[in-house]
JSON list of C-alpha atoms in Angstrom, two decimals:
[
{"chain": "A", "resi": 221, "resn": "MET", "atom": "CA", "xyz": [-5.88, -24.92, -2.81]},
{"chain": "A", "resi": 222, "resn": "SER", "atom": "CA", "xyz": [-7.05, -21.53, -4.08]},
{"chain": "A", "resi": 223, "resn": "VAL", "atom": "CA", "xyz": [-7.58, -18.56, -1.78]},
{"chain": "A", "resi": 224, "resn": "LYS", "atom": "CA", "xyz": [-10.79, -16.55, -1.64]},
{"chain": "A", "resi": 225, "resn": "LEU", "atom": "CA", "xyz": [-11.26, -12.97, -0.52]},
{"chain": "A", "resi": 226, "resn": "SER", "atom": "CA", "xyz": [-13.10, -14.19, 2.58]},
{"chain": "A", "resi": 227, "resn": "ASP", "atom": "CA", "xyz": [-10.04, -16.24, 3.57]},
{"chain": "A", "resi": 228, "resn": "LEU", "atom": "CA", "xyz": [-7.75, -13.23, 3.87]},
{"chain": "A", "resi": 229, "resn": "LYS", "atom": "CA", "xyz": [-6.85, -11.95, 7.33]},
{"chain": "A", "resi": 230, "resn": "VAL", "atom": "CA", "xyz": [-4.75, -9.01, 6.10]},
{"chain": "A", "resi": 231, "resn": "LYS", "atom": "CA", "xyz": [-6.54, -5.64, 6.11]},
{"chain": "A", "resi": 232, "resn": "LEU", "atom": "CA", "xyz": [-6.93, -4.03, 2.70]},
{"chain": "A", "resi": 233, "resn": "PHE", "atom": "CA", "xyz": [-6.08, -0.35, 2.15]},
{"chain": "A", "resi": 234, "resn": "THR", "atom": "CA", "xyz": [-6.42, 1.51, -1.14]},
{"chain": "A", "resi": 235, "resn": "ASP", "atom": "CA", "xyz": [-3.36, 3.50, -2.22]},
{"chain": "A", "resi": 236, "resn": "GLY", "atom": "CA", "xyz": [-4.38, 6.60, -4.17]},
{"chain": "A", "resi": 237, "resn": "ALA", "atom": "CA", "xyz": [-5.46, 10.22, -3.90]},
{"chain": "A", "resi": 238, "resn": "ASP", "atom": "CA", "xyz": [-8.35, 10.59, -6.33]},
{"chain": "A", "resi": 239, "resn": "LYS", "atom": "CA", "xyz": [-11.39, 11.48, -4.21]},
{"chain": "A", "resi": 240, "resn": "ALA", "atom": "CA", "xyz": [-13.97, 9.88, -6.50]},
{"chain": "A", "resi": 241, "resn": "GLN", "atom": "CA", "xyz": [-12.03, 6.64, -6.52]},
{"chain": "A", "resi": 242, "resn": "ILE", "atom": "CA", "xyz": [-11.61, 6.68, -2.74]},
{"chain": "A", "resi": 243, "resn": "VAL", "atom": "CA", "xyz": [-15.33, 7.24, -2.20]},
{"chain": "A", "resi": 244, "resn": "GLU", "atom": "CA", "xyz": [-16.09, 4.41, -4.63]},
{"chain": "A", "resi": 245, "resn": "MET", "atom": "CA", "xyz": [-13.70, 2.01, -2.88]},
{"chain": "A", "resi": 246, "resn": "ALA", "atom": "CA", "xyz": [-15.08, 3.00, 0.54]},
{"chain": "A", "resi": 247, "resn": "LYS", "atom": "CA", "xyz": [-18.40, 1.44, -0.51]},
{"chain": "A", "resi": 248, "resn": "GLN", "atom": "CA", "xyz": [-16.70, -1.96, -0.39]},
{"chain": "A", "resi": 249, "resn": "PRO", "atom": "CA", "xyz": [-16.87, -3.44, 3.13]},
{"chain": "A", "resi": 250, "resn": "HIS", "atom": "CA", "xyz": [-13.53, -5.22, 2.70]},
{"chain": "A", "resi": 251, "resn": "ILE", "atom": "CA", "xyz": [-11.65, -1.93, 2.21]},
{"chain": "A", "resi": 252, "resn": "ALA", "atom": "CA", "xyz": [-10.43, -0.87, 5.65]},
{"chain": "A", "resi": 253, "resn": "GLY", "atom": "CA", "xyz": [-8.54, 2.33, 4.87]},
{"chain": "A", "resi": 254, "resn": "PHE", "atom": "CA", "xyz": [-6.61, 4.53, 2.49]},
{"chain": "A", "resi": 255, "resn": "THR", "atom": "CA", "xyz": [-3.05, 5.77, 2.01]},
{"chain": "A", "resi": 256, "resn": "THR", "atom": "CA", "xyz": [-1.83, 8.79, 0.09]},
{"chain": "A", "resi": 257, "resn": "ASN", "atom": "CA", "xyz": [1.56, 10.38, -0.57]},
{"chain": "A", "resi": 258, "resn": "PRO", "atom": "CA", "xyz": [2.85, 13.56, -2.23]},
{"chain": "A", "resi": 259, "resn": "SER", "atom": "CA", "xyz": [3.39, 11.80, -5.57]},
{"chain": "A", "resi": 260, "resn": "LEU", "atom": "CA", "xyz": [-0.22, 10.62, -5.60]},
{"chain": "A", "resi": 261, "resn": "LEU", "atom": "CA", "xyz": [-1.45, 14.07, -4.53]},
{"chain": "A", "resi": 262, "resn": "ARG", "atom": "CA", "xyz": [0.40, 15.63, -7.44]},
{"chain": "A", "resi": 263, "resn": "LYS", "atom": "CA", "xyz": [-1.09, 13.08, -9.85]},
{"chain": "A", "resi": 264, "resn": "ALA", "atom": "CA", "xyz": [-4.56, 13.91, -8.49]},
{"chain": "A", "resi": 265, "resn": "GLY", "atom": "CA", "xyz": [-3.97, 17.63, -9.03]},
{"chain": "A", "resi": 266, "resn": "VAL", "atom": "CA", "xyz": [-4.22, 18.59, -5.35]},
{"chain": "A", "resi": 267, "resn": "THR", "atom": "CA", "xyz": [-3.14, 22.17, -4.67]},
{"chain": "A", "resi": 268, "resn": "ASP", "atom": "CA", "xyz": [-4.83, 23.06, -1.36]},
{"chain": "A", "resi": 269, "resn": "TYR", "atom": "CA", "xyz": [-3.61, 20.18, 0.80]},
{"chain": "A", "resi": 270, "resn": "GLU", "atom": "CA", "xyz": [-5.56, 20.88, 3.98]},
{"chain": "A", "resi": 271, "resn": "ALA", "atom": "CA", "xyz": [-8.85, 21.62, 2.21]},
{"chain": "A", "resi": 272, "resn": "TYR", "atom": "CA", "xyz": [-8.47, 18.44, 0.17]},
{"chain": "A", "resi": 273, "resn": "ALA", "atom": "CA", "xyz": [-7.62, 16.33, 3.22]},
{"chain": "A", "resi": 274, "resn": "ARG", "atom": "CA", "xyz": [-10.44, 17.63, 5.38]},
{"chain": "A", "resi": 275, "resn": "ASP", "atom": "CA", "xyz": [-12.91, 17.09, 2.54]},
{"chain": "A", "resi": 276, "resn": "LEU", "atom": "CA", "xyz": [-11.65, 13.52, 2.12]},
{"chain": "A", "resi": 277, "resn": "VAL", "atom": "CA", "xyz": [-11.92, 12.77, 5.83]},
{"chain": "A", "resi": 278, "resn": "ALA", "atom": "CA", "xyz": [-15.49, 14.08, 5.79]},
{"chain": "A", "resi": 279, "resn": "ALA", "atom": "CA", "xyz": [-16.27, 11.79, 2.85]},
{"chain": "A", "resi": 280, "resn": "VAL", "atom": "CA", "xyz": [-14.89, 8.66, 4.58]},
{"chain": "A", "resi": 281, "resn": "PRO", "atom": "CA", "xyz": [-14.96, 9.56, 8.30]},
{"chain": "A", "resi": 282, "resn": "ASP", "atom": "CA", "xyz": [-14.89, 5.97, 9.56]},
{"chain": "A", "resi": 283, "resn": "ARG", "atom": "CA", "xyz": [-11.72, 4.75, 7.77]},
{"chain": "A", "resi": 284, "resn": "HIS", "atom": "CA", "xyz": [-8.01, 5.04, 8.31]},
{"chain": "A", "resi": 285, "resn": "ILE", "atom": "CA", "xyz": [-6.39, 7.66, 6.06]},
{"chain": "A", "resi": 286, "resn": "SER", "atom": "CA", "xyz": [-2.65, 8.42, 5.92]},
{"chain": "A", "resi": 287, "resn": "PHE", "atom": "CA", "xyz": [-1.45, 11.88, 4.89]},
{"chain": "A", "resi": 288, "resn": "GLU", "atom": "CA", "xyz": [2.26, 12.59, 4.51]},
{"chain": "A", "resi": 289, "resn": "VAL", "atom": "CA", "xyz": [4.40, 15.54, 5.56]},
{"chain": "A", "resi": 290, "resn": "PHE", "atom": "CA", "xyz": [6.37, 17.15, 2.74]},
{"chain": "A", "resi": 291, "resn": "SER", "atom": "CA", "xyz": [8.97, 19.36, 4.46]},
{"chain": "A", "resi": 292, "resn": "ASP", "atom": "CA", "xyz": [12.65, 18.39, 4.48]},
{"chain": "A", "resi": 293, "resn": "ASP", "atom": "CA", "xyz": [13.44, 20.37, 7.63]},
{"chain": "A", "resi": 294, "resn": "ILE", "atom": "CA", "xyz": [13.02, 18.45, 10.88]},
{"chain": "A", "resi": 295, "resn": "PRO", "atom": "CA", "xyz": [11.45, 21.26, 12.99]},
{"chain": "A", "resi": 296, "resn": "GLU", "atom": "CA", "xyz": [9.04, 21.99, 10.15]},
{"chain": "A", "resi": 297, "resn": "ILE", "atom": "CA", "xyz": [8.28, 18.28, 9.74]},
{"chain": "A", "resi": 298, "resn": "ARG", "atom": "CA", "xyz": [7.33, 18.23, 13.42]},
{"chain": "A", "resi": 299, "resn": "ALA", "atom": "CA", "xyz": [5.01, 21.22, 12.96]},
{"chain": "A", "resi": 300, "resn": "GLN", "atom": "CA", "xyz": [3.41, 19.73, 9.84]},
{"chain": "A", "resi": 301, "resn": "ALA", "atom": "CA", "xyz": [2.85, 16.42, 11.61]},
{"chain": "A", "resi": 302, "resn": "ARG", "atom": "CA", "xyz": [0.99, 18.11, 14.44]},
{"chain": "A", "resi": 303, "resn": "VAL", "atom": "CA", "xyz": [-1.24, 19.98, 11.99]},
{"chain": "A", "resi": 304, "resn": "ILE", "atom": "CA", "xyz": [-2.03, 16.86, 9.96]},
{"chain": "A", "resi": 305, "resn": "ALA", "atom": "CA", "xyz": [-2.88, 14.95, 13.13]},
{"chain": "A", "resi": 306, "resn": "THR", "atom": "CA", "xyz": [-5.77, 17.38, 13.75]},
{"chain": "A", "resi": 307, "resn": "TRP", "atom": "CA", "xyz": [-7.52, 16.51, 10.49]},
{"chain": "A", "resi": 308, "resn": "GLY", "atom": "CA", "xyz": [-9.43, 13.52, 11.82]},
{"chain": "A", "resi": 309, "resn": "GLU", "atom": "CA", "xyz": [-9.74, 10.79, 14.41]},
{"chain": "A", "resi": 310, "resn": "HIS", "atom": "CA", "xyz": [-8.53, 8.08, 12.04]},
{"chain": "A", "resi": 311, "resn": "VAL", "atom": "CA", "xyz": [-5.77, 10.11, 10.38]},
{"chain": "A", "resi": 312, "resn": "HIS", "atom": "CA", "xyz": [-2.22, 8.76, 10.53]},
{"chain": "A", "resi": 313, "resn": "VAL", "atom": "CA", "xyz": [0.67, 11.09, 9.79]},
{"chain": "A", "resi": 314, "resn": "LYS", "atom": "CA", "xyz": [3.07, 9.62, 7.25]},
{"chain": "A", "resi": 315, "resn": "LEU", "atom": "CA", "xyz": [6.66, 10.36, 8.09]},
{"chain": "A", "resi": 316, "resn": "PRO", "atom": "CA", "xyz": [9.56, 9.26, 5.88]},
{"chain": "A", "resi": 317, "resn": "VAL", "atom": "CA", "xyz": [12.33, 7.37, 7.61]},
{"chain": "A", "resi": 318, "resn": "SER", "atom": "CA", "xyz": [14.77, 10.22, 6.89]},
{"chain": "A", "resi": 319, "resn": "THR", "atom": "CA", "xyz": [15.23, 13.60, 5.27]},
{"chain": "A", "resi": 320, "resn": "THR", "atom": "CA", "xyz": [16.72, 13.84, 1.78]},
{"chain": "A", "resi": 321, "resn": "ARG", "atom": "CA", "xyz": [20.07, 14.38, 3.50]},
{"chain": "A", "resi": 322, "resn": "GLY", "atom": "CA", "xyz": [19.81, 11.03, 5.25]},
{"chain": "A", "resi": 323, "resn": "GLU", "atom": "CA", "xyz": [18.99, 12.45, 8.70]},
{"chain": "A", "resi": 324, "resn": "THR", "atom": "CA", "xyz": [16.88, 9.79, 10.38]},
{"chain": "A", "resi": 325, "resn": "LEU", "atom": "CA", "xyz": [13.59, 10.77, 11.99]},
{"chain": "A", "resi": 326, "resn": "TYR", "atom": "CA", "xyz": [13.42, 8.09, 14.69]},
{"chain": "A", "resi": 327, "resn": "ASP", "atom": "CA", "xyz": [13.72, 10.57, 17.57]},
{"chain": "A", "resi": 328, "resn": "LEU", "atom": "CA", "xyz": [10.96, 12.73, 16.10]},
{"chain": "A", "resi": 329, "resn": "VAL", "atom": "CA", "xyz": [8.79, 9.67, 15.55]},
{"chain": "A", "resi": 330, "resn": "ARG", "atom": "CA", "xyz": [9.26, 8.63, 19.17]},
{"chain": "A", "resi": 331, "resn": "ASP", "atom": "CA", "xyz": [8.31, 12.10, 20.42]},
{"chain": "A", "resi": 332, "resn": "LEU", "atom": "CA", "xyz": [5.20, 12.26, 18.27]},
{"chain": "A", "resi": 333, "resn": "VAL", "atom": "CA", "xyz": [3.79, 8.84, 19.10]},
{"chain": "A", "resi": 334, "resn": "ASN", "atom": "CA", "xyz": [4.45, 9.43, 22.79]},
{"chain": "A", "resi": 335, "resn": "ASP", "atom": "CA", "xyz": [2.40, 12.63, 22.46]},
{"chain": "A", "resi": 336, "resn": "GLY", "atom": "CA", "xyz": [-0.50, 10.69, 20.96]},
{"chain": "A", "resi": 337, "resn": "VAL", "atom": "CA", "xyz": [0.12, 11.30, 17.25]},
{"chain": "A", "resi": 338, "resn": "LYS", "atom": "CA", "xyz": [-0.68, 8.26, 15.10]},
{"chain": "A", "resi": 339, "resn": "VAL", "atom": "CA", "xyz": [2.25, 7.73, 12.75]},
{"chain": "A", "resi": 340, "resn": "ASN", "atom": "CA", "xyz": [2.74, 5.80, 9.53]},
{"chain": "A", "resi": 341, "resn": "LEU", "atom": "CA", "xyz": [6.54, 5.47, 9.23]},
{"chain": "A", "resi": 342, "resn": "THR", "atom": "CA", "xyz": [7.19, 5.10, 5.52]},
{"chain": "A", "resi": 343, "resn": "ALA", "atom": "CA", "xyz": [9.92, 4.45, 2.93]},
{"chain": "A", "resi": 344, "resn": "ILE", "atom": "CA", "xyz": [11.26, 1.49, 4.93]},
{"chain": "A", "resi": 345, "resn": "PHE", "atom": "CA", "xyz": [13.44, -0.86, 2.89]},
{"chain": "A", "resi": 346, "resn": "ASP", "atom": "CA", "xyz": [15.83, -2.85, 5.07]},
{"chain": "A", "resi": 347, "resn": "VAL", "atom": "CA", "xyz": [16.05, -4.71, 8.36]},
{"chain": "A", "resi": 348, "resn": "PRO", "atom": "CA", "xyz": [18.01, -2.03, 10.29]},
{"chain": "A", "resi": 349, "resn": "GLN", "atom": "CA", "xyz": [15.35, 0.54, 9.37]},
{"chain": "A", "resi": 350, "resn": "VAL", "atom": "CA", "xyz": [12.66, -1.91, 10.46]},
{"chain": "A", "resi": 351, "resn": "GLU", "atom": "CA", "xyz": [14.33, -2.47, 13.83]},
{"chain": "A", "resi": 352, "resn": "GLU", "atom": "CA", "xyz": [14.92, 1.21, 14.57]},
{"chain": "A", "resi": 353, "resn": "GLY", "atom": "CA", "xyz": [11.50, 2.15, 13.25]},
{"chain": "A", "resi": 354, "resn": "VAL", "atom": "CA", "xyz": [9.52, -0.30, 15.37]},
{"chain": "A", "resi": 355, "resn": "LYS", "atom": "CA", "xyz": [11.61, 0.65, 18.40]},
{"chain": "A", "resi": 356, "resn": "ALA", "atom": "CA", "xyz": [10.69, 4.31, 17.87]},
{"chain": "A", "resi": 357, "resn": "LEU", "atom": "CA", "xyz": [6.98, 3.54, 17.42]},
{"chain": "A", "resi": 358, "resn": "ALA", "atom": "CA", "xyz": [6.59, 1.00, 20.22]},
{"chain": "A", "resi": 359, "resn": "GLY", "atom": "CA", "xyz": [4.61, 2.01, 23.28]},
{"chain": "A", "resi": 360, "resn": "GLY", "atom": "CA", "xyz": [3.04, 5.11, 21.78]},
{"chain": "A", "resi": 361, "resn": "ALA", "atom": "CA", "xyz": [-0.12, 5.89, 19.83]},
{"chain": "A", "resi": 362, "resn": "PRO", "atom": "CA", "xyz": [-1.46, 3.26, 17.39]},
{"chain": "A", "resi": 363, "resn": "SER", "atom": "CA", "xyz": [0.99, 3.35, 14.49]},
{"chain": "A", "resi": 364, "resn": "ILE", "atom": "CA", "xyz": [2.19, 1.63, 11.34]},
{"chain": "A", "resi": 365, "resn": "ILE", "atom": "CA", "xyz": [5.48, 0.82, 9.66]},
{"chain": "A", "resi": 366, "resn": "SER", "atom": "CA", "xyz": [5.37, 0.60, 5.86]},
{"chain": "A", "resi": 367, "resn": "VAL", "atom": "CA", "xyz": [7.85, -1.74, 4.14]},
{"chain": "A", "resi": 368, "resn": "PHE", "atom": "CA", "xyz": [8.23, -1.08, 0.41]},
{"chain": "A", "resi": 369, "resn": "ALA", "atom": "CA", "xyz": [8.29, -4.70, -0.70]},
{"chain": "A", "resi": 370, "resn": "GLY", "atom": "CA", "xyz": [7.33, -4.00, -4.31]},
{"chain": "A", "resi": 371, "resn": "ARG", "atom": "CA", "xyz": [10.16, -1.57, -4.98]},
{"chain": "A", "resi": 372, "resn": "LEU", "atom": "CA", "xyz": [12.64, -4.06, -3.55]},
{"chain": "A", "resi": 373, "resn": "ALA", "atom": "CA", "xyz": [11.25, -6.78, -5.81]},
{"chain": "A", "resi": 374, "resn": "ASP", "atom": "CA", "xyz": [11.56, -4.49, -8.84]},
{"chain": "A", "resi": 375, "resn": "LEU", "atom": "CA", "xyz": [15.34, -4.60, -8.37]},
{"chain": "A", "resi": 376, "resn": "GLY", "atom": "CA", "xyz": [15.53, -8.28, -7.56]},
{"chain": "A", "resi": 377, "resn": "ILE", "atom": "CA", "xyz": [16.03, -7.73, -3.83]},
{"chain": "A", "resi": 378, "resn": "ASP", "atom": "CA", "xyz": [14.43, -10.22, -1.45]},
{"chain": "A", "resi": 379, "resn": "TYR", "atom": "CA", "xyz": [11.86, -8.32, 0.61]},
{"chain": "A", "resi": 380, "resn": "LYS", "atom": "CA", "xyz": [10.95, -11.20, 2.90]},
{"chain": "A", "resi": 381, "resn": "PRO", "atom": "CA", "xyz": [13.67, -10.57, 5.53]},
{"chain": "A", "resi": 382, "resn": "ALA", "atom": "CA", "xyz": [12.47, -7.00, 6.10]},
{"chain": "A", "resi": 383, "resn": "ILE", "atom": "CA", "xyz": [8.78, -7.97, 6.07]},
{"chain": "A", "resi": 384, "resn": "SER", "atom": "CA", "xyz": [9.25, -10.95, 8.38]},
{"chain": "A", "resi": 385, "resn": "ARG", "atom": "CA", "xyz": [11.37, -8.98, 10.84]},
{"chain": "A", "resi": 386, "resn": "ALA", "atom": "CA", "xyz": [8.84, -6.15, 10.87]},
{"chain": "A", "resi": 387, "resn": "VAL", "atom": "CA", "xyz": [5.96, -8.52, 11.57]},
{"chain": "A", "resi": 388, "resn": "ALA", "atom": "CA", "xyz": [7.85, -10.26, 14.38]},
{"chain": "A", "resi": 389, "resn": "LEU", "atom": "CA", "xyz": [8.82, -7.00, 16.07]},
{"chain": "A", "resi": 390, "resn": "ALA", "atom": "CA", "xyz": [5.41, -5.39, 15.61]},
{"chain": "A", "resi": 391, "resn": "ASN", "atom": "CA", "xyz": [3.67, -8.42, 17.08]},
{"chain": "A", "resi": 392, "resn": "ALA", "atom": "CA", "xyz": [5.78, -7.97, 20.21]},
{"chain": "A", "resi": 393, "resn": "THR", "atom": "CA", "xyz": [4.25, -4.50, 20.72]},
{"chain": "A", "resi": 394, "resn": "ASN", "atom": "CA", "xyz": [0.70, -3.49, 21.54]},
{"chain": "A", "resi": 395, "resn": "ASN", "atom": "CA", "xyz": [0.46, -0.58, 19.10]},
{"chain": "A", "resi": 396, "resn": "VAL", "atom": "CA", "xyz": [2.41, -1.23, 15.88]},
{"chain": "A", "resi": 397, "resn": "GLU", "atom": "CA", "xyz": [1.14, -2.81, 12.65]},
{"chain": "A", "resi": 398, "resn": "VAL", "atom": "CA", "xyz": [2.98, -3.59, 9.42]},
{"chain": "A", "resi": 399, "resn": "ILE", "atom": "CA", "xyz": [1.93, -2.40, 5.97]},
{"chain": "A", "resi": 400, "resn": "TRP", "atom": "CA", "xyz": [3.10, -4.19, 2.84]},
{"chain": "A", "resi": 401, "resn": "ALA", "atom": "CA", "xyz": [3.61, -1.18, 0.54]},
{"chain": "A", "resi": 402, "resn": "SER", "atom": "CA", "xyz": [4.29, -0.62, -3.18]},
{"chain": "A", "resi": 403, "resn": "THR", "atom": "CA", "xyz": [2.06, -3.52, -4.18]},
{"chain": "A", "resi": 404, "resn": "ARG", "atom": "CA", "xyz": [2.44, -4.68, -7.75]},
{"chain": "A", "resi": 405, "resn": "GLU", "atom": "CA", "xyz": [-0.01, -7.57, -8.23]},
{"chain": "A", "resi": 406, "resn": "VAL", "atom": "CA", "xyz": [-2.79, -9.61, -6.66]},
{"chain": "A", "resi": 407, "resn": "TRP", "atom": "CA", "xyz": [-0.32, -12.31, -5.61]},
{"chain": "A", "resi": 408, "resn": "ASN", "atom": "CA", "xyz": [1.33, -9.75, -3.30]},
{"chain": "A", "resi": 409, "resn": "VAL", "atom": "CA", "xyz": [-1.90, -9.70, -1.29]},
{"chain": "A", "resi": 410, "resn": "ILE", "atom": "CA", "xyz": [-1.67, -13.46, -0.81]},
{"chain": "A", "resi": 411, "resn": "GLU", "atom": "CA", "xyz": [2.00, -13.16, 0.16]},
{"chain": "A", "resi": 412, "resn": "ALA", "atom": "CA", "xyz": [1.30, -10.37, 2.63]},
{"chain": "A", "resi": 413, "resn": "ASP", "atom": "CA", "xyz": [-1.40, -12.47, 4.25]},
{"chain": "A", "resi": 414, "resn": "GLU", "atom": "CA", "xyz": [0.83, -15.55, 4.45]},
{"chain": "A", "resi": 415, "resn": "LEU", "atom": "CA", "xyz": [3.70, -13.55, 5.97]},
{"chain": "A", "resi": 416, "resn": "GLY", "atom": "CA", "xyz": [1.44, -12.17, 8.67]},
{"chain": "A", "resi": 417, "resn": "CYS", "atom": "CA", "xyz": [1.31, -8.54, 7.57]},
{"chain": "A", "resi": 418, "resn": "HIS", "atom": "CA", "xyz": [-1.47, -6.67, 9.31]},
{"chain": "A", "resi": 419, "resn": "ILE", "atom": "CA", "xyz": [-2.23, -4.46, 6.29]},
{"chain": "A", "resi": 420, "resn": "ILE", "atom": "CA", "xyz": [-1.49, -4.24, 2.59]},
{"chain": "A", "resi": 421, "resn": "THR", "atom": "CA", "xyz": [-2.02, -1.03, 0.64]},
{"chain": "A", "resi": 422, "resn": "ALA", "atom": "CA", "xyz": [-2.56, -1.41, -3.07]},
{"chain": "A", "resi": 423, "resn": "PRO", "atom": "CA", "xyz": [-3.83, 0.52, -6.10]},
{"chain": "A", "resi": 424, "resn": "ALA", "atom": "CA", "xyz": [-7.55, 0.25, -6.70]},
{"chain": "A", "resi": 425, "resn": "ASP", "atom": "CA", "xyz": [-7.06, -1.70, -9.93]},
{"chain": "A", "resi": 426, "resn": "VAL", "atom": "CA", "xyz": [-5.33, -4.47, -7.95]},
{"chain": "A", "resi": 427, "resn": "LEU", "atom": "CA", "xyz": [-7.91, -4.53, -5.17]},
{"chain": "A", "resi": 428, "resn": "LYS", "atom": "CA", "xyz": [-10.80, -4.68, -7.64]},
{"chain": "A", "resi": 429, "resn": "LYS", "atom": "CA", "xyz": [-9.51, -8.08, -8.78]},
{"chain": "A", "resi": 430, "resn": "LEU", "atom": "CA", "xyz": [-9.73, -9.65, -5.32]},
{"chain": "A", "resi": 431, "resn": "PRO", "atom": "CA", "xyz": [-13.43, -10.65, -5.41]},
{"chain": "A", "resi": 432, "resn": "ALA", "atom": "CA", "xyz": [-12.49, -13.01, -8.27]},
{"chain": "A", "resi": 433, "resn": "LEU", "atom": "CA", "xyz": [-10.03, -14.96, -6.10]},
{"chain": "A", "resi": 434, "resn": "GLY", "atom": "CA", "xyz": [-10.78, -18.66, -6.20]},
{"chain": "A", "resi": 435, "resn": "SER", "atom": "CA", "xyz": [-13.41, -18.29, -8.93]},
{"chain": "A", "resi": 436, "resn": "ARG", "atom": "CA", "xyz": [-11.49, -20.12, -11.69]},
{"chain": "A", "resi": 437, "resn": "THR", "atom": "CA", "xyz": [-9.31, -23.23, -11.84]},
{"chain": "A", "resi": 438, "resn": "ALA", "atom": "CA", "xyz": [-6.01, -23.46, -13.72]},
{"chain": "A", "resi": 439, "resn": "ALA", "atom": "CA", "xyz": [-7.65, -25.69, -16.32]},
{"chain": "A", "resi": 440, "resn": "GLU", "atom": "CA", "xyz": [-10.45, -23.19, -16.87]},
{"chain": "A", "resi": 441, "resn": "LEU", "atom": "CA", "xyz": [-7.96, -20.36, -17.24]},
{"chain": "A", "resi": 442, "resn": "SER", "atom": "CA", "xyz": [-6.04, -22.40, -19.82]},
{"chain": "A", "resi": 443, "resn": "LEU", "atom": "CA", "xyz": [-9.15, -22.98, -21.89]},
{"chain": "A", "resi": 444, "resn": "ASP", "atom": "CA", "xyz": [-10.11, -19.30, -21.57]},
{"chain": "A", "resi": 445, "resn": "ALA", "atom": "CA", "xyz": [-6.69, -18.31, -22.93]},
{"chain": "A", "resi": 446, "resn": "VAL", "atom": "CA", "xyz": [-6.96, -20.68, -25.89]},
{"chain": "A", "resi": 447, "resn": "LYS", "atom": "CA", "xyz": [-10.44, -19.37, -26.72]},
{"chain": "A", "resi": 448, "resn": "ALA", "atom": "CA", "xyz": [-9.22, -15.76, -26.47]},
{"chain": "A", "resi": 449, "resn": "PHE", "atom": "CA", "xyz": [-6.30, -16.43, -28.83]},
{"chain": "A", "resi": 450, "resn": "ARG", "atom": "CA", "xyz": [-8.67, -18.07, -31.33]},
{"chain": "A", "resi": 451, "resn": "ALA", "atom": "CA", "xyz": [-11.20, -15.23, -31.12]},
{"chain": "A", "resi": 452, "resn": "ASP", "atom": "CA", "xyz": [-8.53, -12.58, -31.57]},
{"chain": "A", "resi": 453, "resn": "ALA", "atom": "CA", "xyz": [-7.02, -14.39, -34.55]},
{"chain": "A", "resi": 454, "resn": "LEU", "atom": "CA", "xyz": [-10.42, -14.45, -36.22]},
{"chain": "A", "resi": 455, "resn": "ALA", "atom": "CA", "xyz": [-11.13, -10.82, -35.31]},
{"chain": "A", "resi": 456, "resn": "ALA", "atom": "CA", "xyz": [-7.78, -9.75, -36.76]},
{"chain": "A", "resi": 457, "resn": "GLY", "atom": "CA", "xyz": [-8.48, -11.64, -39.96]},
{"chain": "A", "resi": 458, "resn": "LEU", "atom": "CA", "xyz": [-5.21, -13.58, -39.78]},
{"chain": "A", "resi": 459, "resn": "THR", "atom": "CA", "xyz": [-4.63, -15.96, -42.69]},
{"chain": "A", "resi": 460, "resn": "LEU", "atom": "CA", "xyz": [-1.87, -18.19, -44.01]},
{"chain": "A", "resi": 461, "resn": "ASP", "atom": "CA", "xyz": [-1.70, -19.53, -47.56]},
{"chain": "A", "resi": 462, "resn": "LEU", "atom": "CA", "xyz": [-1.29, -23.28, -47.08]},
{"chain": "A", "resi": 463, "resn": "LYS", "atom": "CA", "xyz": [-2.09, -24.39, -50.65]},
{"chain": "A", "resi": 464, "resn": "GLY", "atom": "CA", "xyz": [0.56, -26.69, -51.95]},
{"chain": "A", "resi": 465, "resn": "ARG", "atom": "CA", "xyz": [2.59, -26.57, -48.71]},
{"chain": "A", "resi": 466, "resn": "ALA", "atom": "CA", "xyz": [1.68, -30.08, -47.60]},
{"chain": "A", "resi": 467, "resn": "ALA", "atom": "CA", "xyz": [2.59, -31.60, -50.95]},
{"chain": "A", "resi": 468, "resn": "ALA", "atom": "CA", "xyz": [5.90, -29.74, -51.07]},
{"chain": "A", "resi": 469, "resn": "GLU", "atom": "CA", "xyz": [6.84, -31.06, -47.66]}
]
């Protein structure tokens, strides 16, 4: 049985930092929020972080938006988190699970959520990180834990244990949700929904394909492919000289 967009329970976030694209996606009622990160900000050419963020929040004031800290020093990370938290009612502060030196940020996360800061704990890859991360978030402000399923899959690592554990632990709290992050394809949205993820964040080009869910059968897709191959062969002017071949065989 095919799945339609209306069947999905998982909330859909757009992952990106281009303002025009975010505003465009915000026009779609099925898009519940947005996530950004420093890599996406760099790609979008952002130089004045706060001005950009406040402008974006003003453009989509009713949606979740995650903005990430960029310091590698724990006291400065704390200060940046508190500044970012002031940018809007629906802003979540993205905090990596550790510094580049491997110093975990669980204690800082716990302090921030207990002070009312909404946190998106990111760069989560394994079950121990899931367990410590949810423990740090539980009981505080509404927060999220982002499991990078796509990057695990890229290296042939099974992401389901981390996702399933995160969902089970989050469901035992009253404030934590799970994001399926680093989405690669439309099927990931179906998987995230089936595994009980609360949210999936995906590039706009993936999310734009979702309205077509359930619109074609496998047989129709097969015929479409055959027709496309035939049309392209004709358009390319492909020929084979078959004269005399049959007789020779």
